[in-house]
Tab-separated table of C-alpha atoms in Angstrom:
chain	number	residue	atom	x	y	z
A	297	MET	CA	140.869	117.213	-5.512
A	298	THR	CA	137.827	118.594	-6.273
A	299	TRP	CA	135.927	122.004	-5.823
A	300	SER	CA	134.132	119.950	-3.415
A	301	SER	CA	135.871	118.242	-1.564
A	302	TYR	CA	138.294	121.618	-1.093
A	303	ALA	CA	135.499	122.915	0.327
A	304	SER	CA	135.015	120.552	2.900
A	305	TYR	CA	138.200	121.165	3.872
A	306	LEU	CA	137.837	124.704	4.318
A	307	VAL	CA	135.231	123.376	6.689
A	308	PHE	CA	137.443	121.295	8.630
A	309	VAL	CA	140.056	123.521	8.442
A	310	ILE	CA	138.113	126.863	9.753
A	311	VAL	CA	136.712	124.654	12.840
A	312	VAL	CA	141.021	123.806	13.418
A	313	VAL	CA	141.755	127.420	13.008
A	314	LEU	CA	139.433	128.959	14.859
A	315	ALA	CA	140.464	126.290	18.196
A	316	PRO	CA	142.448	128.125	21.142
A	317	GLY	CA	145.694	126.785	20.686
A	318	PRO	CA	149.641	127.532	21.790
A	319	ASP	CA	149.839	129.927	18.953
A	320	THR	CA	147.055	132.035	19.715
A	321	VAL	CA	148.146	131.918	23.005
A	322	VAL	CA	151.417	133.143	22.464
A	323	THR	CA	150.064	136.271	19.615
A	324	LEU	CA	148.446	137.440	22.426
A	325	LYS	CA	151.118	136.945	24.896
A	326	ASN	CA	153.077	139.387	22.534
A	327	SER	CA	150.586	141.571	21.809
A	328	PHE	CA	149.584	142.902	25.179
A	329	ALA	CA	153.856	143.241	25.715
A	330	GLY	CA	154.689	144.821	22.077
A	331	GLY	CA	151.425	146.348	20.759
A	332	PHE	CA	150.200	145.300	17.480
A	333	ARG	CA	153.713	145.491	15.989
A	334	GLY	CA	154.512	142.765	18.662
A	335	GLY	CA	151.945	140.413	17.999
A	336	LEU	CA	151.857	141.130	14.336
A	337	LEU	CA	155.670	139.508	14.308
A	338	ALA	CA	154.926	136.402	16.531
A	339	ALA	CA	151.855	135.531	14.132
A	340	SER	CA	154.378	136.110	11.102
A	341	GLY	CA	156.668	133.358	12.552
A	342	ILE	CA	154.062	131.213	13.072
A	343	ALA	CA	152.954	131.621	10.214
A	344	VAL	CA	156.661	130.548	8.435
A	345	GLY	CA	156.696	127.488	10.683
A	346	ASN	CA	153.318	126.517	9.046
A	347	LEU	CA	154.434	126.859	5.619
A	348	LEU	CA	157.436	125.170	6.202
A	349	GLN	CA	155.852	122.317	8.066
A	350	GLY	CA	153.488	122.464	5.454
A	351	THR	CA	156.231	121.555	2.778
A	352	ALA	CA	158.174	118.967	5.087
A	353	VAL	CA	154.481	116.749	5.437
A	354	ALA	CA	153.780	117.376	1.468
A	355	PHE	CA	157.166	116.273	0.035
A	356	GLY	CA	157.103	113.213	2.446
A	357	LEU	CA	159.653	114.713	5.252
A	358	GLY	CA	157.012	115.357	7.910
A	359	ALA	CA	156.241	110.927	7.663
A	360	VAL	CA	159.985	110.582	8.033
A	361	ILE	CA	160.281	112.574	11.691
A	362	VAL	CA	157.103	111.210	12.978
A	363	GLN	CA	157.909	107.494	12.344
A	364	SER	CA	161.532	108.218	13.728
A	365	GLN	CA	160.397	107.881	17.192
A	366	PRO	CA	164.039	109.442	18.603
A	367	VAL	CA	163.954	112.299	16.382
A	368	PHE	CA	159.573	113.140	17.305
A	369	HIS	CA	160.383	112.788	20.766
A	370	THR	CA	163.533	115.136	20.702
A	371	VAL	CA	161.172	117.926	19.006
A	372	ARG	CA	158.235	117.136	21.493
A	373	TRP	CA	160.198	117.942	24.852
A	374	LEU	CA	161.882	120.626	22.919
A	375	GLY	CA	158.066	122.009	22.807
A	376	VAL	CA	157.122	121.105	25.927
A	377	ALA	CA	159.934	123.608	27.256
A	378	TYR	CA	160.145	126.240	25.159
A	379	LEU	CA	156.098	126.673	25.992
A	380	CYS	CA	157.225	125.871	29.818
A	381	TYR	CA	159.523	128.875	29.285
A	382	LEU	CA	157.252	131.401	27.627
A	383	GLY	CA	154.742	130.163	31.004
A	384	VAL	CA	157.477	131.429	33.327
A	385	GLN	CA	158.020	134.666	31.306
A	386	ALA	CA	154.077	135.278	31.392
A	387	PHE	CA	154.176	134.413	35.283
A	388	ARG	CA	157.093	136.702	36.074
A	389	ALA	CA	155.348	139.782	34.458
A	390	ALA	CA	151.494	139.365	36.633
A	391	TRP	CA	153.858	138.471	39.994
A	392	ARG	CA	156.014	142.369	39.135
A	393	GLY	CA	152.862	144.149	37.539
A	394	ASP	CA	155.585	146.387	36.586
A	395	TYR	CA	154.124	147.006	33.162
A	396	GLY	CA	155.617	151.099	32.523
A	397	SER	CA	158.908	149.536	32.826
A	398	LEU	CA	158.339	146.280	30.637
A	399	ASP	CA	156.166	148.042	28.061
A	400	GLU	CA	159.257	149.988	27.991
A	401	LEU	CA	161.842	147.251	27.316
A	402	GLY	CA	159.256	146.145	25.027
A	403	SER	CA	159.032	148.482	22.567
A	404	ARG	CA	163.039	148.621	22.076
A	405	SER	CA	162.801	144.526	22.100
A	406	SER	CA	163.966	143.007	19.126
A	407	GLY	CA	161.330	142.321	16.298
A	408	PHE	CA	163.322	139.158	15.428
A	409	ARG	CA	162.655	138.363	19.474
A	410	ARG	CA	158.953	138.137	19.052
A	411	PHE	CA	158.913	136.563	15.500
A	412	ARG	CA	161.662	133.836	16.810
A	413	GLU	CA	158.893	133.033	19.905
A	414	GLY	CA	156.123	132.622	17.356
A	415	PHE	CA	158.247	130.329	14.422
A	416	LEU	CA	159.780	128.631	17.871
A	417	SER	CA	156.891	127.928	19.558
A	418	ASN	CA	155.091	126.151	16.010
A	419	VAL	CA	158.235	124.470	14.934
A	420	THR	CA	158.571	122.708	18.126
A	421	ASN	CA	155.228	121.807	18.324
A	422	PRO	CA	155.250	117.896	16.629
A	423	LYS	CA	150.989	118.034	16.413
A	424	VAL	CA	151.045	120.302	13.724
A	425	LEU	CA	153.416	117.643	11.579
A	426	ALA	CA	150.941	115.013	12.577
A	427	LEU	CA	147.569	116.860	12.322
A	428	TYR	CA	148.965	117.262	8.392
A	429	LEU	CA	149.691	113.963	8.682
A	430	SER	CA	146.205	112.499	9.185
A	431	VAL	CA	143.791	115.210	7.882
A	432	LEU	CA	145.902	115.834	4.266
A	433	PRO	CA	145.640	112.326	2.911
A	434	GLN	CA	141.320	111.822	3.667
A	435	PHE	CA	141.521	114.954	0.967
A	436	LEU	CA	143.902	113.711	-1.380
A	437	ASP	CA	143.251	110.704	-3.995
A	438	PRO	CA	146.542	108.404	-3.472
A	439	VAL	CA	146.528	107.736	-7.272
A	440	HIS	CA	146.297	111.108	-9.148
A	441	SER	CA	147.259	113.745	-6.004
A	442	THR	CA	150.715	115.524	-6.293
A	443	PRO	CA	152.679	117.403	-3.931
A	444	PHE	CA	151.600	120.766	-4.925
A	445	ASP	CA	147.826	119.022	-4.365
A	446	ALA	CA	149.543	118.289	-0.616
A	447	LEU	CA	151.635	121.784	-0.345
A	448	LEU	CA	147.724	123.464	-1.460
A	449	LEU	CA	145.860	121.590	1.690
A	450	ALA	CA	149.296	122.471	3.944
A	451	TYR	CA	149.358	125.980	2.717
A	452	THR	CA	145.698	127.105	3.187
A	453	VAL	CA	146.043	125.849	7.218
A	454	ALA	CA	148.902	128.542	6.920
A	455	VAL	CA	146.899	131.793	5.508
A	456	LEU	CA	143.633	131.181	7.227
A	457	GLY	CA	145.388	130.419	10.310
A	458	GLY	CA	147.208	133.446	10.024
A	459	LEU	CA	144.125	135.869	8.284
A	460	TRP	CA	142.562	134.532	12.066
A	461	LEU	CA	145.635	135.866	14.267
A	462	LEU	CA	145.260	139.431	12.458
A	463	LEU	CA	141.446	139.195	13.110
A	464	LEU	CA	142.501	138.631	16.847
A	465	LEU	CA	144.886	140.961	16.635
A	466	LEU	CA	142.906	143.840	15.782
A	467	PHE	CA	140.124	142.945	18.118
A	468	VAL	CA	142.890	143.238	21.164
A	469	ASN	CA	143.777	146.338	19.410
A	470	ARG	CA	141.081	148.218	19.647
A	471	VAL	CA	140.187	147.577	22.943
A	472	ARG	CA	144.169	148.254	23.983
A	473	GLY	CA	142.975	150.630	26.088
A	474	TRP	CA	140.884	148.633	28.824
A	475	LEU	CA	143.786	145.982	28.815
A	476	SER	CA	146.163	148.125	29.410
A	477	ARG	CA	144.716	148.420	33.050
A	478	ARG	CA	147.429	147.151	35.622
A	479	ARG	CA	145.255	144.240	37.144
A	480	VAL	CA	143.770	143.501	33.737
A	481	ARG	CA	147.075	142.568	32.492
A	482	ARG	CA	148.290	141.219	35.805
A	483	ALA	CA	145.307	138.779	35.091
A	484	LEU	CA	145.711	138.321	31.495
A	485	ASP	CA	149.508	137.430	31.925
A	486	ALA	CA	148.531	134.761	34.908
A	487	VAL	CA	146.088	133.186	32.527
A	488	THR	CA	148.882	132.940	29.802
A	489	GLY	CA	151.082	131.767	32.307
A	490	THR	CA	148.803	129.116	32.987
A	491	THR	CA	147.452	128.291	29.608
A	492	LEU	CA	151.423	128.002	27.966
A	493	PHE	CA	151.751	125.343	31.078
A	494	GLY	CA	148.518	123.419	30.181
A	495	PHE	CA	149.609	123.299	26.701
A	496	GLY	CA	152.642	122.446	27.537
A	497	ALA	CA	151.935	119.438	29.986
A	498	ALA	CA	149.047	118.163	27.412
A	499	LEU	CA	152.196	117.961	24.966
A	500	ALA	CA	154.121	115.994	27.365
A	501	ALA	CA	151.437	113.636	28.157
A	502	GLU	CA	151.285	112.656	24.501
A	503	GLY	CA	153.821	110.678	25.103
C-alpha cells in the first residue's frame, strides 16, 4: 500500500465518518442525557466496536459472518431491535419531559450502561462489516498486502470516527445551556427517536 493510495483512502473515510449515522445519534442521545461524560462513554463503546469489527475483517472473520446468511441476518435483526429499543427510550423521554428527574437519574447511571449502548449499537450493525469488506479490498494489493495493512485501514476508520464524535461532543458541551431548555430537549429527543427508528427501518429493509 502506497502513501498515495492511503491518502485517497483517508479522503473517502472522512466523507464516510462525517455522514450522520446510528453512531452519531447514539452518541448525541447519551450526551443529552448524561452530559459530556455520558457522550464520551458511548463514543468509546462505538470506537471499541469499530476496532473489533475492523479486526474481524482484517483476519477474515468478517467475510465468514457476511457470507453466512443465518448469522448475518441474526446480527442484522438484533441491530434493528436495538435501534428501535433506543428510539423508544428517546420517545419516552420526550413524552414525559421531566428532565429534572431524568438528569438526576442520568447522573447516577452506570458508565458501563452508556459504554454498552455505544458498543452494542455498533457491533449489531452488520453494515459496518459490509462497508469494510467492500471498501478495504479496493485499497489493498491482493498479492503483497498483509493483515496488518488491512488493520491499518480498518483502525483508521475507528480513530477518525472517534475524533469526529469527540469534536461533536465538545460542540454540544459548549451549547449545553441552550440544549438544556425543556422545549429544546423534548424536540431533540423526538428527533432522536424518529432518527433511530428510521435507521432501524433502513437496516431491516436491507434484507
